[in-house]
Short mmCIF file of C-alpha atoms in Angstrom, two decimals:
data_model
loop_
_atom_site.label_atom_id
_atom_site.label_comp_id
_atom_site.label_asym_id
_atom_site.label_seq_id
_atom_site.Cartn_x
_atom_site.Cartn_y
_atom_site.Cartn_z
CA LEU A 1 93.50 -60.91 -138.14
CA GLN A 2 91.10 -63.96 -137.98
CA GLN A 3 90.00 -62.77 -134.49
CA ARG A 4 89.18 -59.41 -135.69
CA ARG A 5 86.90 -61.18 -138.40
CA GLY A 6 85.06 -62.84 -135.78
CA ILE A 7 86.69 -66.24 -136.31
CA ARG A 8 87.06 -68.11 -133.01
CA LEU A 9 90.56 -69.36 -132.62
CA SER A 10 90.85 -72.34 -130.18
CA ALA A 11 93.55 -71.87 -127.32
CA PRO A 12 96.38 -74.50 -127.39
CA ALA A 13 95.07 -77.27 -125.06
CA ALA A 14 97.08 -78.48 -121.94
CA ILE A 15 99.20 -81.50 -123.01
CA GLN A 16 100.69 -84.41 -120.97
CA VAL A 17 104.42 -84.12 -119.95
CA THR A 18 106.44 -86.35 -117.85
CA VAL A 19 108.51 -84.95 -114.94
CA ARG A 20 111.71 -85.88 -116.81
CA ASP A 21 110.75 -84.02 -120.00
CA ALA A 22 109.67 -80.97 -118.00
CA LEU A 23 113.11 -80.84 -116.34
CA ASN A 24 114.84 -81.30 -119.71
CA GLN A 25 112.61 -78.56 -121.10
CA ALA A 26 113.63 -76.11 -118.14
CA LEU A 27 117.38 -77.02 -118.66
CA ASP A 28 117.29 -76.39 -122.37
CA GLU A 29 115.43 -73.21 -122.17
CA GLU A 30 117.70 -71.71 -119.54
CA LEU A 31 120.87 -73.00 -121.26
CA GLU A 32 119.63 -71.18 -124.21
CA ARG A 33 118.46 -68.04 -122.47
CA ASP A 34 121.59 -67.39 -120.62
CA GLU A 35 125.16 -68.24 -121.64
CA ARG A 36 126.31 -68.16 -117.99
CA VAL A 37 124.31 -71.31 -117.28
CA PHE A 38 126.13 -74.70 -117.49
CA LEU A 39 125.19 -78.10 -116.16
CA LEU A 40 127.80 -80.45 -114.52
CA GLY A 41 127.65 -83.99 -112.86
CA GLU A 42 128.28 -87.59 -113.29
CA GLU A 43 127.04 -88.86 -116.70
CA VAL A 44 125.19 -85.68 -117.60
CA ALA A 45 126.85 -85.28 -121.02
CA GLN A 46 127.53 -88.09 -123.37
CA TYR A 47 125.29 -90.54 -121.64
CA ASP A 48 122.44 -87.99 -121.50
CA GLY A 49 122.13 -88.28 -117.68
CA ALA A 50 121.68 -91.28 -115.33
CA TYR A 51 118.00 -90.65 -115.27
CA LYS A 52 117.96 -88.88 -118.91
CA ILE A 53 117.05 -85.56 -117.51
CA SER A 54 119.84 -83.96 -119.80
CA ARG A 55 118.87 -86.03 -122.82
CA GLY A 56 120.20 -84.24 -126.01
CA LEU A 57 121.67 -81.17 -124.22
CA TRP A 58 125.57 -82.12 -124.71
CA LYS A 59 124.70 -82.59 -128.56
CA LYS A 60 123.15 -79.17 -128.57
CA TYR A 61 125.44 -77.08 -126.34
CA GLY A 62 128.63 -78.94 -126.30
CA ASP A 63 131.54 -79.72 -123.92
CA LYS A 64 131.52 -76.40 -122.20
CA ARG A 65 128.11 -76.13 -121.14
CA VAL A 66 127.29 -79.80 -120.35
CA ILE A 67 130.16 -81.24 -118.47
CA ASP A 68 130.73 -84.79 -117.32
CA THR A 69 132.62 -85.17 -114.04
CA PRO A 70 134.69 -87.70 -112.23
CA ILE A 71 132.87 -89.62 -109.38
CA SER A 72 134.07 -87.14 -106.86
CA GLU A 73 131.04 -85.10 -105.42
CA MET A 74 133.22 -82.93 -103.28
CA GLY A 75 135.42 -82.10 -106.14
CA PHE A 76 132.61 -81.15 -108.71
CA ALA A 77 130.50 -79.37 -106.26
CA GLY A 78 133.41 -77.18 -105.14
CA ILE A 79 134.24 -76.42 -108.99
CA ALA A 80 130.58 -75.43 -109.36
CA VAL A 81 130.42 -73.24 -106.20
CA GLY A 82 133.87 -71.34 -107.43
CA ALA A 83 132.22 -70.97 -110.85
CA ALA A 84 129.19 -69.30 -109.18
CA MET A 85 131.28 -66.98 -107.16
CA ALA A 86 133.17 -66.05 -110.45
CA GLY A 87 129.71 -64.94 -112.12
CA LEU A 88 128.52 -68.28 -113.77
CA ARG A 89 125.38 -70.01 -113.02
CA PRO A 90 125.95 -73.68 -112.48
CA VAL A 91 123.52 -76.36 -112.29
CA CYS A 92 125.15 -79.03 -110.24
CA GLU A 93 123.53 -82.61 -110.43
CA PHE A 94 124.01 -85.30 -107.87
CA MET A 95 123.10 -88.68 -109.21
CA THR A 96 121.27 -89.07 -105.83
CA PHE A 97 121.13 -86.53 -102.95
CA ASN A 98 122.49 -89.39 -100.81
CA PHE A 99 125.79 -88.76 -102.47
CA SER A 100 125.42 -84.95 -101.66
CA MET A 101 126.77 -86.02 -98.01
CA GLN A 102 130.22 -86.23 -99.84
CA ALA A 103 129.88 -82.56 -100.71
CA ILE A 104 127.82 -81.19 -97.82
CA ASP A 105 130.77 -78.81 -96.76
CA GLN A 106 130.79 -77.26 -100.23
CA VAL A 107 126.79 -76.88 -100.08
CA ILE A 108 126.52 -75.46 -96.65
CA ASN A 109 129.91 -73.90 -95.78
CA SER A 110 130.88 -72.64 -99.26
CA ALA A 111 127.56 -71.88 -100.97
CA ALA A 112 125.17 -71.24 -98.23
CA LYS A 113 127.22 -69.03 -96.01
CA THR A 114 129.19 -67.02 -98.49
CA CYS A 115 126.69 -64.16 -99.23
CA TYR A 116 126.23 -63.45 -95.47
CA MET A 117 129.98 -63.80 -94.52
CA SER A 118 130.90 -61.34 -97.41
CA ALA A 119 128.19 -58.91 -96.24
CA GLY A 120 126.25 -59.43 -99.49
CA SER A 121 129.43 -58.70 -101.90
CA ILE A 122 129.56 -62.43 -103.15
CA ALA A 123 126.46 -64.06 -104.68
CA VAL A 124 126.47 -67.83 -105.13
CA PRO A 125 123.78 -68.42 -107.80
CA ILE A 126 124.03 -72.19 -107.88
CA VAL A 127 121.37 -75.12 -108.30
CA PHE A 128 122.21 -78.27 -106.55
CA ARG A 129 119.64 -80.90 -108.09
CA GLY A 130 118.95 -84.54 -108.42
CA PRO A 131 116.74 -87.21 -107.05
CA ASN A 132 116.06 -87.37 -103.25
CA GLY A 133 114.29 -89.67 -100.83
CA ALA A 134 113.24 -93.30 -101.30
CA SER A 135 113.14 -94.96 -104.64
CA ALA A 136 112.49 -98.67 -105.11
CA GLY A 137 114.57 -101.40 -103.91
CA VAL A 138 117.73 -99.34 -103.24
CA ALA A 139 118.02 -99.90 -99.62
CA ALA A 140 119.21 -97.65 -96.81
CA GLN A 141 122.06 -95.82 -98.34
CA HIS A 142 120.09 -94.57 -101.20
CA SER A 143 116.70 -93.78 -99.86
CA GLN A 144 117.22 -90.71 -97.36
CA CYS A 145 115.14 -87.63 -97.75
CA PHE A 146 117.24 -84.37 -97.13
CA ALA A 147 114.48 -81.89 -97.01
CA ALA A 148 114.78 -81.43 -93.21
CA TRP A 149 118.70 -81.48 -93.56
CA TYR A 150 118.99 -78.69 -96.09
CA GLY A 151 115.76 -77.03 -95.01
CA HIS A 152 117.46 -76.47 -91.62
CA CYS A 153 120.26 -74.16 -93.03
CA PRO A 154 119.95 -70.49 -93.58
CA GLY A 155 121.42 -69.15 -96.69
CA LEU A 156 120.01 -71.92 -98.83
CA LYS A 157 116.56 -72.10 -100.46
CA VAL A 158 115.18 -75.65 -100.90
CA VAL A 159 112.48 -76.58 -103.40
CA SER A 160 110.61 -80.00 -103.59
CA PRO A 161 108.48 -80.42 -106.81
CA TRP A 162 105.68 -82.93 -107.43
CA SER A 163 104.20 -82.19 -110.73
CA SER A 164 105.66 -81.42 -114.09
CA GLU A 165 104.75 -77.79 -113.77
CA ASP A 166 106.49 -77.67 -110.28
CA ALA A 167 109.44 -79.27 -111.78
CA LYS A 168 109.73 -76.88 -114.74
CA GLY A 169 108.81 -73.72 -113.05
CA LEU A 170 110.71 -74.36 -109.93
CA LEU A 171 113.93 -75.35 -111.69
CA LYS A 172 113.87 -72.31 -114.08
CA ALA A 173 113.15 -69.93 -110.98
CA SER A 174 116.03 -71.68 -109.15
CA ILE A 175 118.55 -71.20 -112.03
CA ARG A 176 117.49 -67.42 -112.22
CA ASP A 177 117.91 -66.92 -108.51
CA ASP A 178 120.95 -65.33 -107.12
CA ASN A 179 120.97 -67.57 -104.02
CA PRO A 180 122.11 -71.17 -103.85
CA VAL A 181 118.96 -73.34 -104.24
CA VAL A 182 118.84 -77.09 -103.45
CA MET A 183 116.11 -78.81 -105.73
CA LEU A 184 115.03 -82.12 -104.25
CA GLU A 185 113.38 -84.25 -107.06
CA ASN A 186 111.96 -87.66 -106.77
CA GLU A 187 113.15 -90.68 -108.92
CA LEU A 188 109.72 -92.35 -108.92
CA LEU A 189 108.11 -89.32 -110.43
CA TYR A 190 110.47 -88.82 -113.42
CA GLY A 191 108.43 -91.13 -115.79
CA VAL A 192 104.98 -89.97 -114.47
CA PRO A 193 103.07 -87.73 -116.93
CA PHE A 194 101.05 -84.73 -115.50
CA GLU A 195 99.01 -82.21 -117.24
CA MET A 196 100.80 -79.05 -118.36
CA SER A 197 98.77 -76.08 -118.89
CA GLU A 198 99.25 -73.69 -122.00
CA GLN A 199 100.87 -71.15 -119.54
CA ALA A 200 103.45 -73.67 -118.22
CA GLN A 201 104.63 -74.48 -121.84
CA SER A 202 105.73 -70.85 -122.23
CA LYS A 203 109.48 -70.30 -121.91
CA ASP A 204 108.82 -67.41 -119.43
CA PHE A 205 106.90 -69.77 -117.13
CA LEU A 206 108.16 -69.64 -113.36
CA VAL A 207 106.90 -71.17 -110.25
CA PRO A 208 107.79 -68.63 -107.45
CA ILE A 209 110.02 -69.86 -104.72
CA GLY A 210 108.56 -69.74 -101.26
CA LYS A 211 104.63 -70.07 -102.39
CA ALA A 212 102.70 -73.21 -101.67
CA LYS A 213 99.92 -74.38 -103.97
CA ILE A 214 96.34 -75.53 -102.85
CA GLU A 215 95.95 -78.76 -105.12
CA LYS A 216 92.51 -79.52 -103.94
CA GLU A 217 89.92 -77.33 -101.92
CA GLY A 218 88.33 -78.61 -98.89
CA THR A 219 86.75 -77.88 -95.56
CA HIS A 220 87.27 -80.53 -92.98
CA VAL A 221 91.01 -81.14 -92.79
CA THR A 222 94.20 -79.68 -94.03
CA LEU A 223 96.63 -82.12 -95.68
CA VAL A 224 100.05 -80.65 -96.28
CA SER A 225 102.87 -82.37 -98.21
CA HIS A 226 105.75 -82.12 -100.67
CA SER A 227 107.12 -84.17 -103.52
CA ARG A 228 105.67 -87.68 -104.24
CA PRO A 229 103.29 -87.92 -101.14
CA VAL A 230 101.31 -85.00 -102.71
CA GLY A 231 99.91 -87.53 -105.01
CA HIS A 232 99.26 -89.92 -102.11
CA CYS A 233 97.43 -87.18 -100.27
CA LEU A 234 95.14 -86.49 -103.40
CA GLU A 235 94.36 -90.18 -103.60
CA ALA A 236 93.56 -90.27 -100.01
CA ALA A 237 91.16 -87.28 -100.46
CA ALA A 238 89.42 -88.88 -103.34
CA VAL A 239 88.59 -91.93 -101.08
CA LEU A 240 87.57 -89.74 -98.02
CA ALA A 241 85.38 -87.56 -100.33
CA LYS A 242 83.23 -90.57 -100.76
CA GLU A 243 82.76 -90.84 -97.07
CA GLY A 244 81.78 -87.30 -96.79
CA VAL A 245 85.28 -85.93 -95.76
CA GLU A 246 86.45 -82.90 -97.74
CA CYS A 247 90.33 -82.65 -97.51
CA GLU A 248 92.25 -79.53 -98.50
CA VAL A 249 95.47 -80.74 -99.96
CA ILE A 250 98.46 -78.17 -100.12
CA ASN A 251 101.54 -78.87 -102.06
CA LEU A 252 104.32 -77.08 -100.42
CA ARG A 253 106.56 -76.86 -103.30
CA THR A 254 109.19 -75.03 -101.25
CA ILE A 255 110.76 -76.21 -98.13
CA ARG A 256 112.72 -73.06 -97.29
CA PRO A 257 111.41 -70.36 -97.16
CA MET A 258 108.19 -72.13 -95.94
CA ASP A 259 104.85 -70.72 -96.91
CA ILE A 260 103.28 -71.25 -93.59
CA GLU A 261 100.78 -68.46 -94.28
CA THR A 262 99.04 -70.55 -96.89
CA VAL A 263 99.00 -73.56 -94.27
CA GLU A 264 97.67 -71.16 -91.55
CA ALA A 265 94.88 -69.95 -93.61
CA SER A 266 93.77 -73.39 -94.44
CA VAL A 267 93.81 -74.58 -90.76
CA VAL A 268 91.78 -71.55 -89.86
CA LYS A 269 89.22 -72.82 -92.36
CA THR A 270 89.40 -76.60 -91.50
CA ASN A 271 90.40 -76.72 -87.92
CA HIS A 272 92.29 -79.80 -88.38
CA LEU A 273 95.94 -80.58 -89.58
CA VAL A 274 97.73 -83.63 -90.90
CA THR A 275 101.31 -83.35 -92.45
CA VAL A 276 102.69 -86.16 -94.77
CA GLU A 277 106.38 -86.79 -95.84
CA GLY A 278 108.66 -89.51 -96.74
CA GLY A 279 111.38 -88.60 -94.42
CA TRP A 280 112.07 -89.62 -90.88
CA PRO A 281 109.73 -88.12 -88.13
CA GLN A 282 112.36 -86.65 -85.74
CA PHE A 283 113.16 -82.95 -86.60
CA GLY A 284 111.27 -83.44 -89.93
CA VAL A 285 109.35 -81.13 -92.24
CA GLY A 286 106.06 -81.99 -90.56
CA ALA A 287 107.66 -81.20 -87.12
CA GLU A 288 108.40 -77.74 -88.23
CA ILE A 289 104.99 -77.19 -89.66
CA CYS A 290 103.41 -78.39 -86.23
CA ALA A 291 105.55 -76.07 -84.40
CA ARG A 292 104.91 -73.03 -86.48
CA ILE A 293 101.10 -73.67 -86.43
CA MET A 294 101.35 -74.04 -82.43
CA GLU A 295 103.42 -70.77 -82.38
CA GLY A 296 101.18 -68.88 -84.62
CA PRO A 297 97.70 -67.55 -84.83
CA ALA A 298 96.11 -70.71 -86.33
CA PHE A 299 96.73 -72.69 -83.12
CA ASN A 300 93.53 -71.22 -81.69
CA TYR A 301 91.59 -72.69 -84.43
CA LEU A 302 92.68 -76.19 -84.04
CA ASP A 303 89.87 -78.64 -82.95
CA ALA A 304 92.35 -81.50 -82.43
CA PRO A 305 96.18 -82.06 -82.14
CA ALA A 306 98.05 -81.84 -85.52
CA VAL A 307 99.09 -85.37 -86.80
CA ARG A 308 102.28 -86.36 -88.63
CA VAL A 309 102.53 -89.06 -91.17
CA THR A 310 106.21 -89.84 -91.97
CA GLY A 311 108.45 -92.57 -93.08
CA ALA A 312 109.36 -95.07 -90.43
CA ASP A 313 112.09 -94.15 -87.88
CA VAL A 314 114.38 -96.73 -89.29
CA PRO A 315 117.07 -97.03 -92.02
CA MET A 316 115.33 -98.08 -95.07
CA PRO A 317 115.08 -101.91 -95.53
CA TYR A 318 115.80 -103.72 -98.78
CA ALA A 319 112.97 -106.19 -98.67
CA LYS A 320 109.95 -104.92 -100.70
CA ILE A 321 107.25 -105.63 -98.10
CA LEU A 322 109.31 -103.85 -95.36
CA GLU A 323 110.11 -101.01 -97.69
CA ASP A 324 106.28 -100.50 -98.37
CA ASN A 325 105.85 -100.44 -94.59
CA CYS A 326 108.34 -97.86 -94.11
CA ILE A 327 106.86 -95.47 -96.74
CA PRO A 328 103.69 -93.47 -96.10
CA GLN A 329 100.81 -95.04 -98.03
CA VAL A 330 97.46 -93.93 -98.86
CA LYS A 331 95.89 -96.01 -96.14
CA ASP A 332 98.17 -94.26 -93.56
CA ILE A 333 96.86 -91.01 -94.46
CA ILE A 334 93.27 -91.98 -94.55
CA PHE A 335 93.87 -93.52 -90.90
CA ALA A 336 95.53 -90.20 -89.81
CA VAL A 337 92.71 -88.03 -91.23
CA LYS A 338 90.00 -90.44 -89.38
CA LYS A 339 92.05 -90.18 -86.09
CA THR A 340 92.27 -86.32 -86.12
CA LEU A 341 88.61 -86.10 -87.04
CA ASN A 342 87.70 -88.75 -84.43
CA ILE A 343 85.84 -90.83 -86.92
#
């Protein structure tokens, strides 16, 4: 009515939301929307989650929808897969994806392969989620990135959010998907606030699985990354812009299926490619991107070999100075860009 009278209404502005709160919102909205959705894992209920992702959900939805489990990943992952086969939509939280190795038979053999082996008659709509990759000071057995592991396996979808909008939209899309989805979050991002647009604040907001996002337009070099290193790429791009180098930064968002078309289009424009990831170099996400570019039409547009920036090819050390040198830093990305541009 006010708009009809010519009174201008200001649209709700974007707000700052942490990745933790974005994930919490997504879980809350999907639990409310669909009674088949439930959350299970270690400490997710009465303790509000080891990282407080599920804060307040147990009090709101009760024991049947938010379930504390024993410390047995193979056991509760198997329960979740069976529940998905029976028609529910479980969200299975691993306290860290390093512990998912205890349940990898359930994730791969039970969840990923069942739809194919049943000729499409049995869907497994399940989300496996939790922190992935290096945190801070947790050493080798708690610092592995599983993007390449799970991205290797047909039957799974694998998503890897960076921002709060990524986290909320991808989690909601994953819960609604009829395929098993592995959602690789990052512990060091949970407390980081990002701007969330008015659109992303809607209960209907989804980020499509399998579609990358160009975070920054550029003309000289393409930087492709996922999860926390996307932020490092943007920082490196800001530094390089002062030197006249315009980087195009692509946030993959999804590891499988990979949006190679967006990467190809960018390489055709910039003629240079640098991939950045926290995982190990051999058989990594960057290696896959480089192979796809080499095999596809964008290869003929490259003016220099593609360069990978990865984690060091060693188990993660505990000592902070060694840890810092094992994880890609902004300076490493700047060095790689200058190397590929020969400057």
